[in-house]
Short mmCIF file of C-alpha atoms in Angstrom, two decimals:
data_model
loop_
_atom_site.label_atom_id
_atom_site.label_comp_id
_atom_site.label_asym_id
_atom_site.label_seq_id
_atom_site.Cartn_x
_atom_site.Cartn_y
_atom_site.Cartn_z
CA UNK A 11 -13.13 36.82 52.49
CA UNK A 12 -12.48 33.05 52.28
CA UNK A 13 -15.20 30.53 53.04
CA UNK A 14 -12.78 28.95 55.50
CA UNK A 15 -13.99 31.59 57.95
CA UNK A 16 -17.36 29.81 57.93
CA UNK A 17 -15.97 26.39 58.80
CA UNK A 18 -17.41 24.91 61.99
CA UNK A 19 -14.95 23.90 64.72
CA UNK A 20 -15.66 21.45 67.52
CA UNK A 21 -16.00 22.59 71.06
CA UNK A 22 -13.42 21.55 73.62
CA UNK A 23 -13.01 17.78 74.07
CA UNK A 24 -15.56 17.07 71.34
CA UNK A 25 -15.60 15.93 67.73
CA UNK A 26 -17.55 17.24 64.78
CA UNK A 27 -20.80 15.44 64.16
CA UNK A 28 -21.43 13.94 60.69
CA UNK A 29 -23.76 16.87 59.92
CA UNK A 30 -21.10 19.39 60.92
CA UNK A 31 -18.46 17.57 58.88
CA UNK A 32 -20.81 17.44 55.88
CA UNK A 33 -21.42 21.18 56.18
CA UNK A 34 -17.66 21.83 56.26
CA UNK A 35 -17.02 19.45 53.33
CA UNK A 36 -19.58 21.26 51.16
CA UNK A 37 -18.03 24.62 52.00
CA UNK A 38 -14.64 23.22 50.97
CA UNK A 39 -16.08 21.95 47.67
CA UNK A 40 -17.65 25.33 46.95
CA UNK A 41 -14.40 27.14 47.67
CA UNK A 42 -12.44 24.70 45.49
CA UNK A 43 -14.84 24.96 42.54
CA UNK A 44 -15.14 28.73 42.82
CA UNK A 45 -11.35 28.99 42.90
CA UNK A 46 -11.00 26.77 39.83
CA UNK A 47 -13.52 28.88 37.90
CA UNK A 48 -11.78 32.11 38.90
CA UNK A 49 -8.30 30.79 38.04
CA UNK A 50 -9.44 29.37 34.70
CA UNK A 51 -11.23 32.59 33.80
CA UNK A 52 -8.16 34.64 34.78
CA UNK A 53 -5.95 32.37 32.66
CA UNK A 54 -8.37 32.75 29.76
CA UNK A 55 -8.43 36.54 30.12
CA UNK A 56 -4.63 36.54 29.97
CA UNK A 57 -4.16 34.26 26.95
CA UNK A 58 -7.40 33.94 24.97
CA UNK A 59 -7.29 37.09 22.83
CA UNK A 60 -3.60 36.79 21.88
CA UNK A 61 -4.01 33.10 21.05
CA UNK A 62 -7.06 33.57 18.85
CA UNK A 63 -5.38 36.53 17.13
CA UNK A 64 -2.22 34.47 16.46
CA UNK A 65 -4.27 31.61 15.02
CA UNK A 66 -6.25 34.02 12.84
CA UNK A 67 -3.08 35.57 11.43
CA UNK A 68 -1.54 32.16 10.69
CA UNK A 69 -4.72 30.93 9.01
CA UNK A 70 -4.94 34.08 6.89
CA UNK A 71 -1.29 33.67 5.87
CA UNK A 72 -1.86 30.02 5.00
CA UNK A 73 -4.88 30.93 2.89
CA UNK A 74 -2.84 33.56 1.03
CA UNK A 75 -0.14 30.96 0.28
CA UNK A 76 -2.77 28.44 -0.85
CA UNK A 77 -4.19 30.98 -3.26
CA UNK A 78 -0.72 31.65 -4.68
CA UNK A 79 -0.17 27.91 -5.09
CA UNK A 80 -3.55 27.55 -6.75
CA UNK A 81 -2.86 30.30 -9.28
CA UNK A 82 0.64 28.99 -9.98
CA UNK A 83 -0.42 25.36 -10.55
CA UNK A 84 -3.31 26.50 -12.74
CA UNK A 85 -0.93 28.56 -14.86
CA UNK A 86 1.55 25.67 -15.22
CA UNK A 87 -1.28 23.36 -16.24
CA UNK A 88 -1.73 25.56 -19.29
CA UNK A 89 1.95 25.70 -20.26
CA UNK A 90 4.00 22.89 -18.69
CA UNK A 91 4.72 19.58 -20.40
CA UNK A 92 2.69 17.30 -18.14
CA UNK A 93 1.83 13.69 -18.75
CA UNK A 94 -1.85 12.73 -18.49
CA UNK A 95 -1.25 11.34 -14.99
CA UNK A 96 0.53 14.51 -13.90
CA UNK A 97 -2.35 16.56 -15.25
CA UNK A 98 -4.80 14.50 -13.17
CA UNK A 99 -2.64 14.99 -10.08
CA UNK A 100 -2.41 18.74 -10.75
CA UNK A 101 -6.18 19.04 -11.25
CA UNK A 102 -6.75 17.09 -8.03
CA UNK A 103 -4.39 19.41 -6.19
CA UNK A 104 -6.16 22.45 -7.63
CA UNK A 105 -9.51 21.13 -6.46
CA UNK A 106 -8.07 20.48 -3.02
CA UNK A 107 -6.74 24.00 -2.77
CA UNK A 108 -10.06 25.41 -3.93
CA UNK A 109 -11.84 23.36 -1.27
CA UNK A 110 -9.65 25.01 1.39
CA UNK A 111 -10.42 28.42 -0.11
CA UNK A 112 -14.14 27.82 -0.70
CA UNK A 113 -15.25 30.05 2.17
CA UNK A 114 -13.09 33.00 1.11
CA UNK A 115 -15.46 34.09 -1.70
CA UNK A 116 -12.41 35.34 -3.58
CA UNK A 117 -13.36 36.30 -7.19
CA UNK A 118 -10.21 34.73 -8.65
CA UNK A 119 -10.83 31.47 -6.80
CA UNK A 120 -14.47 31.43 -7.88
CA UNK A 121 -13.47 32.07 -11.48
CA UNK A 122 -11.08 29.09 -11.39
CA UNK A 123 -13.76 26.93 -9.81
CA UNK A 124 -15.95 27.51 -12.87
CA UNK A 125 -13.08 26.49 -15.15
CA UNK A 126 -12.41 23.23 -13.32
CA UNK A 127 -16.03 22.21 -12.94
CA UNK A 128 -16.56 19.92 -15.91
CA UNK A 129 -18.09 16.51 -16.12
CA UNK A 130 -14.82 14.55 -16.18
CA UNK A 131 -13.30 16.42 -13.26
CA UNK A 132 -16.55 16.25 -11.32
CA UNK A 133 -16.74 12.49 -11.72
CA UNK A 134 -13.09 12.05 -10.83
CA UNK A 135 -13.38 14.34 -7.80
CA UNK A 136 -16.63 12.73 -6.68
CA UNK A 137 -15.05 9.27 -6.82
CA UNK A 138 -12.02 10.42 -4.86
CA UNK A 139 -14.19 12.15 -2.26
CA UNK A 140 -16.51 9.16 -1.95
CA UNK A 141 -13.60 6.78 -1.39
CA UNK A 142 -12.04 9.10 1.18
CA UNK A 143 -15.43 9.56 2.87
CA UNK A 144 -15.88 5.77 3.08
CA UNK A 145 -12.46 5.28 4.66
CA UNK A 146 -13.15 8.09 7.11
CA UNK A 147 -16.59 6.67 7.90
CA UNK A 148 -15.03 3.37 9.00
CA UNK A 149 -12.65 5.19 11.33
CA UNK A 150 -15.44 7.36 12.81
CA UNK A 151 -17.73 4.38 13.37
CA UNK A 152 -14.92 2.50 15.09
CA UNK A 153 -14.28 5.48 17.38
CA UNK A 154 -17.98 6.01 18.21
CA UNK A 155 -18.76 2.31 18.57
CA UNK A 156 -21.85 2.58 16.37
CA UNK A 157 -22.64 3.05 12.65
CA UNK A 158 -23.27 6.49 11.19
CA UNK A 159 -26.93 7.03 10.42
CA UNK A 160 -27.81 7.22 6.69
CA UNK A 161 -24.17 7.28 5.50
CA UNK A 162 -25.23 7.40 1.85
CA UNK A 163 -26.20 11.04 2.31
CA UNK A 164 -22.58 12.10 2.90
CA UNK A 165 -20.29 12.02 -0.12
CA UNK A 166 -17.24 13.97 1.11
CA UNK A 167 -14.91 13.57 4.10
CA UNK A 168 -16.05 16.97 5.43
CA UNK A 169 -19.71 15.91 5.32
CA UNK A 170 -18.86 12.60 6.98
CA UNK A 171 -16.94 14.33 9.80
CA UNK A 172 -19.80 16.76 10.37
CA UNK A 173 -22.32 13.91 10.39
CA UNK A 174 -20.20 11.99 12.87
CA UNK A 175 -19.87 15.03 15.13
CA UNK A 176 -23.61 15.71 15.03
CA UNK A 177 -24.39 12.08 15.83
CA UNK A 178 -21.83 12.01 18.64
CA UNK A 179 -23.27 15.23 20.11
CA UNK A 180 -26.80 13.81 19.88
CA UNK A 181 -25.58 10.64 21.56
CA UNK A 182 -23.92 12.59 24.37
CA UNK A 183 -27.00 14.75 24.82
CA UNK A 184 -29.29 11.72 24.84
CA UNK A 185 -27.05 9.96 27.37
CA UNK A 186 -27.08 13.03 29.58
CA UNK A 187 -30.86 13.37 29.28
CA UNK A 188 -31.28 9.70 30.22
CA UNK A 189 -29.01 10.14 33.23
CA UNK A 190 -30.87 13.28 34.26
CA UNK A 191 -34.22 11.53 33.86
CA UNK A 192 -33.02 8.55 35.90
CA UNK A 193 -31.73 10.81 38.66
CA UNK A 194 -35.00 12.74 38.69
CA UNK A 195 -37.01 9.51 38.74
CA UNK A 196 -34.98 8.08 41.61
CA UNK A 197 -35.29 11.33 43.54
CA UNK A 198 -39.04 11.47 42.92
CA UNK A 199 -39.40 7.84 43.92
CA UNK A 200 -37.50 8.37 47.17
CA UNK A 201 -39.53 11.47 47.96
CA UNK A 202 -42.76 9.62 47.21
CA UNK A 203 -41.70 6.73 49.44
CA UNK A 204 -40.80 9.09 52.26
CA UNK A 205 -44.07 10.98 51.92
CA UNK A 206 -46.03 7.73 51.81
CA UNK A 207 -44.29 6.41 54.90
CA UNK A 208 -44.78 9.70 56.70
CA UNK A 209 -48.42 9.90 55.72
CA UNK A 210 -49.01 6.41 57.02
CA UNK A 211 -47.59 7.53 60.35
CA UNK A 212 -49.35 10.87 60.24
CA UNK A 213 -45.99 12.69 60.19
CA UNK A 214 -44.57 15.55 58.14
CA UNK A 215 -41.78 14.16 55.86
CA UNK A 216 -38.27 14.81 57.22
CA UNK A 217 -37.04 15.93 53.79
CA UNK A 218 -39.82 18.51 53.59
CA UNK A 219 -38.99 19.77 57.06
CA UNK A 220 -35.36 20.13 56.12
CA UNK A 221 -36.24 21.93 52.90
CA UNK A 222 -38.42 24.32 54.87
CA UNK A 223 -35.60 24.78 57.39
CA UNK A 224 -33.17 25.56 54.55
CA UNK A 225 -35.49 28.16 53.06
CA UNK A 226 -36.09 29.60 56.50
CA UNK A 227 -32.34 29.81 57.18
CA UNK A 228 -31.53 31.60 53.94
CA UNK A 229 -34.49 33.94 54.43
CA UNK A 230 -33.32 34.72 57.97
CA UNK A 231 -29.81 35.56 56.80
CA UNK A 232 -31.18 37.74 54.01
CA UNK A 233 -33.39 39.69 56.39
CA UNK A 234 -30.54 40.19 58.84
CA UNK A 235 -28.30 41.46 56.05
CA UNK A 236 -31.00 43.71 54.61
CA UNK A 237 -31.46 45.25 58.03
CA UNK A 238 -27.74 45.61 58.76
CA UNK A 239 -26.87 47.00 55.33
CA UNK A 240 -29.75 49.43 54.80
CA UNK A 241 -27.90 52.42 53.30
CA UNK A 242 -30.46 55.01 54.43
CA UNK A 243 -29.56 54.27 58.05
CA UNK A 244 -25.85 54.96 57.55
CA UNK A 245 -24.70 58.59 58.05
CA UNK A 246 -21.10 58.01 56.89
CA UNK A 247 -20.79 58.36 53.11
CA UNK A 248 -17.96 55.84 52.67
CA UNK A 249 -19.73 53.28 54.83
CA UNK A 250 -22.99 53.91 52.94
CA UNK A 251 -21.24 53.11 49.65
CA UNK A 252 -19.75 49.94 51.14
CA UNK A 253 -23.13 48.76 52.38
CA UNK A 254 -24.82 49.61 49.08
CA UNK A 255 -22.30 47.47 47.18
CA UNK A 256 -22.66 44.62 49.66
CA UNK A 257 -26.46 44.80 49.48
CA UNK A 258 -26.32 44.48 45.71
CA UNK A 259 -24.34 41.23 46.14
CA UNK A 260 -26.79 40.08 48.82
CA UNK A 261 -29.78 40.51 46.51
CA UNK A 262 -28.06 38.61 43.69
CA UNK A 263 -27.06 35.75 46.03
CA UNK A 264 -30.54 35.54 47.57
CA UNK A 265 -32.16 35.24 44.13
CA UNK A 266 -29.87 32.28 43.36
CA UNK A 267 -30.25 30.63 46.80
CA UNK A 268 -26.48 31.05 47.12
CA UNK A 269 -26.13 30.27 50.81
CA UNK A 270 -22.32 30.28 50.97
CA UNK A 271 -22.13 33.77 49.47
CA UNK A 272 -24.77 35.06 51.87
CA UNK A 273 -22.82 33.62 54.79
CA UNK A 274 -19.59 35.16 53.51
CA UNK A 275 -21.31 38.53 53.00
CA UNK A 276 -22.68 38.31 56.52
CA UNK A 277 -19.11 37.94 57.78
CA UNK A 278 -18.10 40.99 55.75
CA UNK A 279 -21.08 42.99 56.93
CA UNK A 280 -20.31 42.25 60.55
CA UNK A 281 -16.57 42.83 60.02
CA UNK A 282 -15.74 39.23 60.97
CA UNK A 283 -17.97 38.93 64.05
CA UNK A 284 -19.59 35.58 64.83
CA UNK A 285 -22.49 34.55 62.65
CA UNK A 286 -25.87 34.34 64.25
CA UNK A 287 -27.01 31.48 62.00
CA UNK A 288 -24.11 29.26 60.96
CA UNK A 289 -21.07 30.32 62.91
CA UNK A 290 -21.67 28.27 65.99
CA UNK A 291 -20.70 24.64 66.46
CA UNK A 292 -23.70 24.38 68.79
CA UNK A 293 -26.16 24.69 65.88
CA UNK A 294 -28.44 21.67 65.75
CA UNK A 295 -27.66 18.94 63.26
CA UNK A 296 -31.13 19.24 61.75
CA UNK A 297 -30.48 22.89 60.93
CA UNK A 298 -27.08 22.06 59.46
CA UNK A 299 -28.54 19.25 57.35
CA UNK A 300 -31.16 21.65 56.04
CA UNK A 301 -28.56 24.26 55.15
CA UNK A 302 -26.40 21.58 53.54
CA UNK A 303 -29.22 20.97 51.05
CA UNK A 304 -28.67 24.48 49.69
CA UNK A 305 -24.90 24.08 49.70
CA UNK A 306 -25.23 20.81 47.77
CA UNK A 307 -27.33 22.55 45.12
CA UNK A 308 -24.68 25.24 44.89
CA UNK A 309 -21.95 22.63 44.40
CA UNK A 310 -23.93 21.10 41.52
CA UNK A 311 -24.42 24.53 39.92
CA UNK A 312 -20.71 25.35 40.20
CA UNK A 313 -19.76 21.98 38.70
CA UNK A 314 -22.06 22.75 35.76
CA UNK A 315 -20.59 26.26 35.37
CA UNK A 316 -17.06 24.85 35.40
CA UNK A 317 -17.94 22.17 32.84
CA UNK A 318 -19.46 24.77 30.51
CA UNK A 319 -16.43 27.05 30.87
CA UNK A 320 -14.03 24.21 30.10
CA UNK A 321 -16.02 23.15 27.02
CA UNK A 322 -16.33 26.71 25.70
CA UNK A 323 -12.63 27.42 26.07
CA UNK A 324 -11.73 24.07 24.51
CA UNK A 325 -13.80 24.95 21.44
CA UNK A 326 -12.54 28.52 21.16
CA UNK A 327 -8.86 27.77 21.76
CA UNK A 328 -8.73 24.44 19.86
CA UNK A 329 -6.99 22.67 22.76
CA UNK A 330 -8.39 20.56 25.63
CA UNK A 331 -8.89 22.90 28.60
CA UNK A 332 -9.35 21.51 32.10
CA UNK A 333 -9.41 23.44 35.35
CA UNK A 334 -7.28 20.85 37.17
CA UNK A 335 -4.50 21.12 34.57
CA UNK A 336 -1.37 23.08 35.31
CA UNK A 337 -1.64 26.61 33.90
CA UNK A 338 1.87 26.40 32.47
CA UNK A 339 0.94 23.17 30.67
CA UNK A 340 -2.19 24.81 29.24
CA UNK A 341 -0.14 27.77 28.03
CA UNK A 342 2.35 25.39 26.44
CA UNK A 343 -0.53 23.70 24.60
CA UNK A 344 -1.52 27.07 23.15
CA UNK A 345 2.07 27.70 22.09
CA UNK A 346 2.26 24.29 20.39
CA UNK A 347 -0.88 24.84 18.34
CA UNK A 348 0.31 28.32 17.38
CA UNK A 349 3.64 26.80 16.31
CA UNK A 350 1.80 24.13 14.30
CA UNK A 351 -0.22 26.80 12.49
CA UNK A 352 2.91 28.85 11.78
CA UNK A 353 4.65 25.71 10.52
CA UNK A 354 1.72 25.03 8.20
CA UNK A 355 1.97 28.54 6.74
CA UNK A 356 5.77 28.26 6.45
CA UNK A 357 5.48 24.89 4.70
CA UNK A 358 3.10 26.33 2.10
CA UNK A 359 5.49 29.23 1.50
CA UNK A 360 8.41 26.78 1.13
CA UNK A 361 6.40 24.72 -1.36
CA UNK A 362 5.72 27.81 -3.42
CA UNK A 363 9.41 28.65 -3.56
CA UNK A 364 10.37 25.08 -4.39
CA UNK A 365 8.13 24.50 -7.41
CA UNK A 366 9.30 27.41 -9.52
CA UNK A 367 10.89 24.98 -12.02
CA UNK A 368 8.99 22.20 -13.78
CA UNK A 369 11.13 19.33 -12.48
CA UNK A 370 10.53 20.28 -8.86
CA UNK A 371 6.86 20.97 -9.61
CA UNK A 372 6.38 17.43 -10.95
CA UNK A 373 8.16 15.87 -7.97
CA UNK A 374 6.07 18.01 -5.63
CA UNK A 375 2.82 17.01 -7.37
CA UNK A 376 3.68 13.33 -6.93
CA UNK A 377 4.57 13.84 -3.26
CA UNK A 378 1.34 15.77 -2.58
CA UNK A 379 -0.70 13.13 -4.35
CA UNK A 380 0.86 10.35 -2.26
CA UNK A 381 0.41 12.38 0.93
CA UNK A 382 -3.27 12.95 0.17
CA UNK A 383 -3.77 9.24 -0.41
CA UNK A 384 -2.01 8.32 2.84
CA UNK A 385 -3.95 10.92 4.82
CA UNK A 386 -7.34 9.73 3.60
CA UNK A 387 -6.45 6.05 4.05
#
């Protein structure tokens, strides 16, 4: 049942009061956010597994091609007529391929790693990595707007990227904690001011009264539902099962102070009859303001749930995921990244076919060397 059934309507020749309008606006926000979460989750359920599986297959294929390239270049290093510069380029390429394959724990790859780990190659590789890390550091610092902490600890581009990500995440977390602390401080200050003013007048703070009214309202609805849905009082088996299921939802909503769900369940329990607590436009504004406090908390919780869902899916699917984006556009983003991964695997396979003769191998080595330089620049 839609929350629109809970919307308050003005009586004849009257307008909604600000409290009534605020109550309706919060219901609309809850319905919008709940709908976004449900649609995004449904979209994820439809596409997530197939997308991750397609990426996994492409990555595995790319790794297999990289290993074949690694073994082939290593073999040609032993037999081909390479100049000293070409040998350096080939060794650099071999190290790059091994870096991509480092997590595979493949015995053949590990055996080659031991062969290529010598002092000269280590120094050459370390210098290349340090230069690439320095260039990457400058780009990261420009993007973040602040220097990377203790940059001397990170000697490779991978380490520099990870350090930048960790620092950025810490920065975001610290910013969020500061915002949260400021909001809490402002709220506490306002409450303290209200309490102080009320105490000076010998009055009970309005905010406290409204909070008590909100708790009273949600408790009243819960008790009404518990009474109406008690399964032991229902002789009809089908109706008993319906009420048992509804009561389970009622208990979960009550534990979370989920007022909108309790109101919706009350409509279901009464088969659409008028609500005794919130269904009347004649309800006092004070009562509506109190209930709106709970609805506002629910809006904040839904916004947080939606943000977490978007961030999780963005990480898992490797594309930016937003609930307000068109589902077709999101699906196209998945297709593009799958196509990119397939293209990467196809390119590696094409390279392997191309370099079967020494002339093409040498041209390919030079092109790869120049590409690596341009990428790290």
